[in-house]
Coordinates of C-alpha atoms and ligand atoms in Angstrom, one line a residue:
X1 CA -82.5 9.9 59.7
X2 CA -81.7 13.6 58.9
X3 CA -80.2 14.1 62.2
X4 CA -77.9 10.7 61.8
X5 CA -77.2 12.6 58.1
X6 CA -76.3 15.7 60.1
X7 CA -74.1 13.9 62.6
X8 CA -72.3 12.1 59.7
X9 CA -71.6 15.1 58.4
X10 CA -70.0 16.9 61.3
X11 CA -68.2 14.0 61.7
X12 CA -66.6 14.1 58.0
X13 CA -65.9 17.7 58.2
X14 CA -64.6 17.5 61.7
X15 CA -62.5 14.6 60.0
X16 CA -61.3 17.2 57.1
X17 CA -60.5 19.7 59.1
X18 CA -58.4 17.4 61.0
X19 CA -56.7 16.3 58.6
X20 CA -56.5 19.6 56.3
X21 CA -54.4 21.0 60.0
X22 CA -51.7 18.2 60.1
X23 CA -51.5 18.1 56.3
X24 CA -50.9 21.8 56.6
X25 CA -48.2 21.1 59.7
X26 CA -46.7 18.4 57.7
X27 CA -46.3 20.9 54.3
X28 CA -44.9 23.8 56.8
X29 CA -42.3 21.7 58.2
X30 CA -41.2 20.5 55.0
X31 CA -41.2 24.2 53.8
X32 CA -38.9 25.3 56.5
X33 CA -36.6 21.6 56.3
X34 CA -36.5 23.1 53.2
X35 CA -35.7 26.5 53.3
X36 CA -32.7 25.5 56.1
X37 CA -31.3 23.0 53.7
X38 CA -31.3 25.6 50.9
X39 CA -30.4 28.6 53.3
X40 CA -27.1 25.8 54.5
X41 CA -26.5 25.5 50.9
X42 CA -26.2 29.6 50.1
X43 CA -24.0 29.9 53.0
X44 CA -20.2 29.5 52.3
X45 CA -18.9 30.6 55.6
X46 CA -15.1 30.1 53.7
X47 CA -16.1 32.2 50.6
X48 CA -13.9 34.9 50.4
X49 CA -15.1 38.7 50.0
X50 CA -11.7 40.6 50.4
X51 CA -10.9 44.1 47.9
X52 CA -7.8 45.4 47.5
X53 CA -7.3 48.8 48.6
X54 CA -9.8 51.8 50.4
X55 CA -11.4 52.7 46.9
X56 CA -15.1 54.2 46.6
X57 CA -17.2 52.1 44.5
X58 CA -18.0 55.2 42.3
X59 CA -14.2 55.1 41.4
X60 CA -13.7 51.4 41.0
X61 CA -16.9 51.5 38.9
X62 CA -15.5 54.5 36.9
X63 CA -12.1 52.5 36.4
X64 CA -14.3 50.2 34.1
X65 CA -16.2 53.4 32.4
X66 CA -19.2 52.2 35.0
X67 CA -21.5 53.3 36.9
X68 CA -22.1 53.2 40.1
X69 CA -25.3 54.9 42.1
X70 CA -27.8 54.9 44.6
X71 CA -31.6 56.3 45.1
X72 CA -32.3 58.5 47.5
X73 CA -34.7 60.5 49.0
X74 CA -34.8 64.2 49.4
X75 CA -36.0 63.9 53.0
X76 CA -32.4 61.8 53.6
X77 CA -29.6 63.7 52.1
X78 CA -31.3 66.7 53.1
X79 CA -31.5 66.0 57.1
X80 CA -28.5 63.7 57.2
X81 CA -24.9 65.1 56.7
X82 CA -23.1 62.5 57.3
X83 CA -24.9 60.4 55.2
X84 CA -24.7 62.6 52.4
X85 CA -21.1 63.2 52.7
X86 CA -21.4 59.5 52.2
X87 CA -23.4 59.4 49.5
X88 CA -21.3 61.9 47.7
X89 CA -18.5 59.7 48.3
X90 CA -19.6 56.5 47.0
X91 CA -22.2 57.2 44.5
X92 CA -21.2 58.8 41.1
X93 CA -25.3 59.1 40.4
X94 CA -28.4 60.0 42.3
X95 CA -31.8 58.8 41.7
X96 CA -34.4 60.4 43.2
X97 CA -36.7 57.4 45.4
X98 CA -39.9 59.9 45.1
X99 CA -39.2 62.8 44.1
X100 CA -40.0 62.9 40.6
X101 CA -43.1 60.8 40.8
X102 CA -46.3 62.3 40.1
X103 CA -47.5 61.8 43.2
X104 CA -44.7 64.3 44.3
X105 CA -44.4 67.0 41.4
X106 CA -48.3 67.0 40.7
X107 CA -50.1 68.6 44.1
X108 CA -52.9 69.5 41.7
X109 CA -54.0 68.8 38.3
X110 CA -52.7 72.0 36.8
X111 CA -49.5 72.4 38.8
X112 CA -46.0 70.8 39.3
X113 CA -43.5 71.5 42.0
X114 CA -40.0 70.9 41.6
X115 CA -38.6 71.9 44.9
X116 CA -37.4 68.4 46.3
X117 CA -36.4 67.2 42.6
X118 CA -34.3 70.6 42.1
X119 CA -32.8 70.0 45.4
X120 CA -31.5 66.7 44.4
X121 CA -30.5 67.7 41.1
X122 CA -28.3 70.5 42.7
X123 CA -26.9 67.9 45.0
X124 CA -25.6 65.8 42.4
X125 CA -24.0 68.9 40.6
X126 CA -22.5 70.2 43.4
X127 CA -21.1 66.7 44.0
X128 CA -20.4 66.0 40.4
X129 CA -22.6 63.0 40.4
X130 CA -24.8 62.2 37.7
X131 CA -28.8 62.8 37.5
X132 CA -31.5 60.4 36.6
X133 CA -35.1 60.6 36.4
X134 CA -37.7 58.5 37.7
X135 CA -40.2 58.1 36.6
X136 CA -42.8 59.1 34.3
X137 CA -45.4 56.7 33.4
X138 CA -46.1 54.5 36.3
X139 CA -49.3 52.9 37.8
X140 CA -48.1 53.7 41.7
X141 CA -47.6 57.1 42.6
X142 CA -50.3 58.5 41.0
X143 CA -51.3 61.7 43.0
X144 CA -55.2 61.5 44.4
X145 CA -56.6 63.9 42.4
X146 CA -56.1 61.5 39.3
X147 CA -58.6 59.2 39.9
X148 CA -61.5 61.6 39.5
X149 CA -60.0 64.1 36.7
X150 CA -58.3 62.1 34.5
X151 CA -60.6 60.6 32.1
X152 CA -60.1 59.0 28.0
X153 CA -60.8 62.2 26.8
X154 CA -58.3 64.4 28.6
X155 CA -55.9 61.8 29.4
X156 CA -52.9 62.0 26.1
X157 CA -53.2 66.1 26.9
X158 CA -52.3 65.3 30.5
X159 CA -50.0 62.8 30.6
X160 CA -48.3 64.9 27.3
X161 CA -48.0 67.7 29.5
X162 CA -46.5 66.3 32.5
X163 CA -43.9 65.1 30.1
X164 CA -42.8 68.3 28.4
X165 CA -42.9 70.0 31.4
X166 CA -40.8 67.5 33.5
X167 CA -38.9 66.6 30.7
X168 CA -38.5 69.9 29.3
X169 CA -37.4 71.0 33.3
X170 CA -34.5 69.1 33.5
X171 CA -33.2 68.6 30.2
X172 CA -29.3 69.2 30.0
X173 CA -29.2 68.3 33.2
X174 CA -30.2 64.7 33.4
X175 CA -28.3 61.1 32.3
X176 CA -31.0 59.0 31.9
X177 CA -35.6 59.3 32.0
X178 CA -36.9 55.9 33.4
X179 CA -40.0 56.9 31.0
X180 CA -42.1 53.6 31.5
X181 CA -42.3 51.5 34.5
X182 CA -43.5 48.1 35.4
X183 CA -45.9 47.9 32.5
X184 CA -45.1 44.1 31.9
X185 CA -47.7 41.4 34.0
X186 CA -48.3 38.2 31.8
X187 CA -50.5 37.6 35.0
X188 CA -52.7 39.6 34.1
X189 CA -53.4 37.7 30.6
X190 CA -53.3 40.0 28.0
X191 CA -51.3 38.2 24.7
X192 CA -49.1 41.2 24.9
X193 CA -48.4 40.7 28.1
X194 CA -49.5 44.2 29.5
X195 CA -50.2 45.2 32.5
X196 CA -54.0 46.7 33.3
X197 CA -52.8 49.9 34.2
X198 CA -55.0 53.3 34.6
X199 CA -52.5 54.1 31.8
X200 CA -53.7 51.2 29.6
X201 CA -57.4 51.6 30.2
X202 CA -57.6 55.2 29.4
X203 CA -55.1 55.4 26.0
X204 CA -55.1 51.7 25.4
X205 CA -51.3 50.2 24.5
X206 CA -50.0 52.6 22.5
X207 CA -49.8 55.1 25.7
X208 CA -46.2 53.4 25.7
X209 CA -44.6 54.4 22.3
X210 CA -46.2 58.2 23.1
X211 CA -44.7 58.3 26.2
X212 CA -41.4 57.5 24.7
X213 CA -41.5 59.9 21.8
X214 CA -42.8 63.0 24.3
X215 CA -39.6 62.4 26.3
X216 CA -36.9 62.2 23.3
X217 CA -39.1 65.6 22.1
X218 CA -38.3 67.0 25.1
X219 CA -34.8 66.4 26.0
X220 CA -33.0 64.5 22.7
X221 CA -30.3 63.9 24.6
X222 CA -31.1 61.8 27.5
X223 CA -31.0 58.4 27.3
X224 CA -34.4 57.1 27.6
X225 CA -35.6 53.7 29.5
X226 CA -37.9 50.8 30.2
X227 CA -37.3 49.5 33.6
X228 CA -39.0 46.8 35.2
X229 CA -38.4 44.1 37.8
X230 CA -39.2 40.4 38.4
X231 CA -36.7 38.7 35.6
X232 CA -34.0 37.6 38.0
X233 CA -34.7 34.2 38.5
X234 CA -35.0 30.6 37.0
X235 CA -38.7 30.3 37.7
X236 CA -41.9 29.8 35.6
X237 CA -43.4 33.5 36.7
X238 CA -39.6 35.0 35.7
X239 CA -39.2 33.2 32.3
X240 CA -42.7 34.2 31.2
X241 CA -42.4 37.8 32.3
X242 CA -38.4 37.6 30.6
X243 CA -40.3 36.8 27.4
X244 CA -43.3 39.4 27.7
X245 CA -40.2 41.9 28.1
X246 CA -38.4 41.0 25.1
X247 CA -41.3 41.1 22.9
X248 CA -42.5 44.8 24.4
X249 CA -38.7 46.3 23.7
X250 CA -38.9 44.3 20.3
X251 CA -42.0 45.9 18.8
X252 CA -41.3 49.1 20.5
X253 CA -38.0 49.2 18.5
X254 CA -40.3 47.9 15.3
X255 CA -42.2 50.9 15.8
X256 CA -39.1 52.9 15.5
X257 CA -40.3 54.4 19.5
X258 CA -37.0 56.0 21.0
X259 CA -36.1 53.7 23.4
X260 CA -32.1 53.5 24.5
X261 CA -31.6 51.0 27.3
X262 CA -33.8 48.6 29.3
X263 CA -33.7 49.1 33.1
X264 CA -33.3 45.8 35.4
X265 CA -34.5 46.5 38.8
X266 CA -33.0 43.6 40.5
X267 CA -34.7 43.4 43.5
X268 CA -33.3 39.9 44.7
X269 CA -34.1 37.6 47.6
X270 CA -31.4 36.7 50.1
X271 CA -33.1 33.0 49.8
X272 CA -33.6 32.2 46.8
X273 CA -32.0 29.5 45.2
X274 CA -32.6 29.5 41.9
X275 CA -30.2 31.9 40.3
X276 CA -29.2 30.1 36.6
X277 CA -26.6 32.9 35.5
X278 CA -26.6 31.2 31.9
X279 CA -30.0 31.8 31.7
X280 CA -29.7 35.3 33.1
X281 CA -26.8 36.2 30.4
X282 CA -28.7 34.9 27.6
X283 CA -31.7 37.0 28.3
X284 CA -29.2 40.2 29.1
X285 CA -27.5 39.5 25.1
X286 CA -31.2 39.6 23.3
X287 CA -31.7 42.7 25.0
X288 CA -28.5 43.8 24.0
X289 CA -29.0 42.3 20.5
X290 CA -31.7 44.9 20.6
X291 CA -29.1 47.9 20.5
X292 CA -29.9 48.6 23.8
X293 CA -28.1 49.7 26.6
X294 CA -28.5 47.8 29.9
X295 CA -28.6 49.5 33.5
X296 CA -29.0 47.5 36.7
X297 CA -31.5 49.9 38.4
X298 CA -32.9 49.2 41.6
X299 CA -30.6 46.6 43.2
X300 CA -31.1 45.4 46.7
X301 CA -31.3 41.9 48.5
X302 CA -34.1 41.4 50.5
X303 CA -33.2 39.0 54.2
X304 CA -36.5 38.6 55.0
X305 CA -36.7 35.0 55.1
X306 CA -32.8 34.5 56.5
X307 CA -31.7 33.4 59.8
X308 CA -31.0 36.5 62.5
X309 CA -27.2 35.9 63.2
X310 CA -25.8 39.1 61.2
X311 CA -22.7 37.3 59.6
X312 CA -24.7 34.6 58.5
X313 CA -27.2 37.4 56.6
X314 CA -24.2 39.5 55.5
X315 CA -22.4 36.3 53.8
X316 CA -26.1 35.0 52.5
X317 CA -26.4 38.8 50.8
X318 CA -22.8 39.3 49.9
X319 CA -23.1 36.1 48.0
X320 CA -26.2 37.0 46.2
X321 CA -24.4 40.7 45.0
X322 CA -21.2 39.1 43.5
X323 CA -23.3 36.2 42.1
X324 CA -25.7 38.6 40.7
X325 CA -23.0 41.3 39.6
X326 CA -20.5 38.8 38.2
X327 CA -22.8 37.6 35.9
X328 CA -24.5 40.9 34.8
X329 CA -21.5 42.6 34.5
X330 CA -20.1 39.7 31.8
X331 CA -22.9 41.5 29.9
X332 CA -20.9 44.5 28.0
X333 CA -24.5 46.2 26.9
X334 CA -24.6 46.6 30.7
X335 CA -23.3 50.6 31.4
X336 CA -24.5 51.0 35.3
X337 CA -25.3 49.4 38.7
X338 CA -27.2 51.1 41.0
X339 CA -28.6 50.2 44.2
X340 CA -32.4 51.1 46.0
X341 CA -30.5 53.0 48.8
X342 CA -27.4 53.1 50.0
X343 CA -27.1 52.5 53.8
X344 CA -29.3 50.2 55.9
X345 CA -30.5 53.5 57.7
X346 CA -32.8 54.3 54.6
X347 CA -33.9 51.3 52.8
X348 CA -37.7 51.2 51.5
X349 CA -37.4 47.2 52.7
X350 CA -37.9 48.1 56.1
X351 CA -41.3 48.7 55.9
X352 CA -41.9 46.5 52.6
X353 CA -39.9 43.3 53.1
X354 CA -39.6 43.5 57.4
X355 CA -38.4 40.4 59.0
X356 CA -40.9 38.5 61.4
X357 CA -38.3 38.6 64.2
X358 CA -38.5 42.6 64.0
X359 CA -34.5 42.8 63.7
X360 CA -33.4 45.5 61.2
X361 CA -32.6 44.5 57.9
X362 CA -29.4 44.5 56.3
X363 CA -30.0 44.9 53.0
X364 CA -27.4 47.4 51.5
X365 CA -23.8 47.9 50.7
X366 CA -23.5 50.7 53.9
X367 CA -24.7 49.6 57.2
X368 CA -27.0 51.7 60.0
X369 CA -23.5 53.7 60.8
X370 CA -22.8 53.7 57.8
X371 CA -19.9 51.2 57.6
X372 CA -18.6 49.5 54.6
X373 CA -20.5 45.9 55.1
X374 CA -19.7 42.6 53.2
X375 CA -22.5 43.6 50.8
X376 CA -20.3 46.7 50.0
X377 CA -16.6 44.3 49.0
X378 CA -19.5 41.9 46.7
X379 CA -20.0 45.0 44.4
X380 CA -16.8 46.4 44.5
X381 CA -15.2 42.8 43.7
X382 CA -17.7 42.6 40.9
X383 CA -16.3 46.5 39.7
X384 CA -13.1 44.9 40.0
X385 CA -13.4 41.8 38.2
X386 CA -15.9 43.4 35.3
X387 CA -13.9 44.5 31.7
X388 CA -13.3 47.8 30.9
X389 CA -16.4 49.0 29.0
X390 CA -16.6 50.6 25.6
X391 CA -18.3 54.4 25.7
Ligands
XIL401 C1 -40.5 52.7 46.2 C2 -39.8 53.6 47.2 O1 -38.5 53.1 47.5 C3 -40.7 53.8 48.4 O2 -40.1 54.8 49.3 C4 -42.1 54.1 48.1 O3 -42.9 54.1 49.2 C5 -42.7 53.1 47.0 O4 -41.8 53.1 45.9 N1 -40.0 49.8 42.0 C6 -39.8 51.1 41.6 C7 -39.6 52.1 42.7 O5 -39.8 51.4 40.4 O6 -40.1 53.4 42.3 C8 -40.2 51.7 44.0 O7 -39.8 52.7 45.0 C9 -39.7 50.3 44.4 C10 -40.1 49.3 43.4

């Protein structure tokens, strides 16, 4: 009896399992019908990318009183000439990638060093590009001392300090202070709609509004931020984080905290279908509505997920850029585009967002060499295109 019970149920798992593995088949075809009917539908191989004339984008962004920038790395621009005499030629700001994260200024608790930061900022001088900071209050990048120093009791002095010291350090010299980072995960289920950061668990959620009125202490002038990423799209996960962000820069400016602009990362997907620009506008104006200042901070488009032929990726990414930037850019609140990197040589997607096939991505306005790619006529289309804006 128990052995015929046994055997029965062998047989009913070995059943399940069966059928779990062709229901699984059947769900991963459909996925990848359906990615190639959606990837068909984002390739135009008629859509039309040509610019006028041999002009940088820094200068066709500065014909609009734009913008235009890239981050960098101090371990690029310092080893690479000829990328940085590119850099210099199409950027009109720098942002350092890591240079002025704590993990990178803070080699021990009581210590800072500015050497790669002070590099870059000298770079952009010398080139007569503008300097932005990034970024000071951020759950990545923590150095690995914090873990086992930092505790609720000396936290607000540290992370007070750090501040006025960074702050303080470049003030004059800097445009804009991404002073928060990422601090928005509805995920994580908090009615405000923080994330469970070190930061939150050691000063609880006013650690935002302190961070904010530190910086404008230390530097009154520079424009101060809250950038984030993941409010691109017309999905359920983008919409809810969309409205978690408007309510954090709506009772920050309640509070009377010294916040200027809101920073949209942009970090888009090649694949991705559900761009709604309407929707993406409308969000943009309530932020704007806010008397804020909107930069695009962090753009690139991931081509993880499209096919290998290069033209077909450059068109599918080209595409995504002028959609993106079309529609941004109708946004007059919006004063800067910048992208994560500027050449395919450098681009933190390699080792984040690789393809499966192991080809190099092509993710950026400048190829490996360097060359102008389609990527590159997208935003300057969009530069050319976008209304003057008002300073
Ligand atoms: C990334 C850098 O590009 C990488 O080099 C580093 O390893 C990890 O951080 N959002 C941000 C940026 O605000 O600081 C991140 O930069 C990319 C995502």
């Amino acid at each position: 009896m128990i052995k015929k019970q046994r055997l029965m149920g062998r047989r009913v798992f070995l059943f399940s399992l069966g059928t779990l593995a062709s229901l699984a088949a059947v769900a991963t075809g459909n996925k990848l019908r359906h990615l190639n009917n959606s990837l068909q539908a984002l390739d135009n191989e008629e859509r039309d990318f040509t610019v006028i004339g041999e002009a940088t984008l820094r200068d066709r962004a500065a014909a609009k009183k734009l913008i235009y920038g890239a981050a960098s790395d101090y371990r690029y621009l310092s080893i690479a000439p000829q990328f940085a005499a590119s850099f210099a030629q199409e950027c009109g700001m720098l942002v350092p990638e890591n240079d002025l994260k704590w993990k990178t200024l803070r080699p021990t608790p009581e210590s800072f060093n500015f050497t790669q930061g002070d590099w870059l900022a000298k770079f952009a001088f010398d080139h007569n590009m503008l300097f932005r900071g990034h970024t000071l209050v951020w759950h990545e990048a923590l150095p690995p001392w914090f873990k086992d120093t930092v505790n609720s009791q000396n936290a607000l002095g540290i992370l007070l300090k750090h501040i006025e010291t960074v702050v303080g350090h470049y003030a004059g010299k800097i445009h804009s202070w991404d002073v928060v980072n990422e601090v928005i995960l509805p995920k994580d289920g908090r009615s405000d709609g923080l994330r469970n950061t070190p930061w939150l668990q050691l000063l609880g959620p006013d650690y935002i509004d302190i961070a904010f009125r530190a910086a404008a202490k230390a530097d009154p002038q520079a424009l101060l931020i809250y950038n984030d990423y993941g409010l691109d799209y017309d999905t359920p996960e983008h919409e809810a984080k969309r409205v978690a962000v408007l309510n954090l820069l709506k009772r920050l400016k309640s509070m009377g905290t010294p916040i200027h602009a809101f920073g949209m990362q942009a970090h888009l997907q090649g694949h991705e279908t559900r761009f709604n620009p309407k929707k993406l506008k409308a969000f943009l104006q309530e932020v704007a509505n806010l008397g804020l200042k909107i930069l695009i901070t962090e753009m690139d488009v991931t081509d993880q997920k499209l096919p290998l032929d290069a033209k077909v990726r450059d068109r599918i990414i080209a595409g995504a850029y002028e959609d993106y930037l079309s529609a941004v850019l109708d946004e007059p609140a919006v004063i800067a585009v910048l992208t994560w990197g500027l050449s395919d040589r450098y681009t933190w997607l390699s080792e984040f967002k690789s393809r499966g096939d192991k080809a190099p991505i092509r993710t950026l306005p400048l190829d490996e060499q360097l060359k102008r790619k389609l990527a590159w006529n997208a935003i300057a289309r969009a530069f050319d295109k976008a209304s003057e804006r008002e300073v």
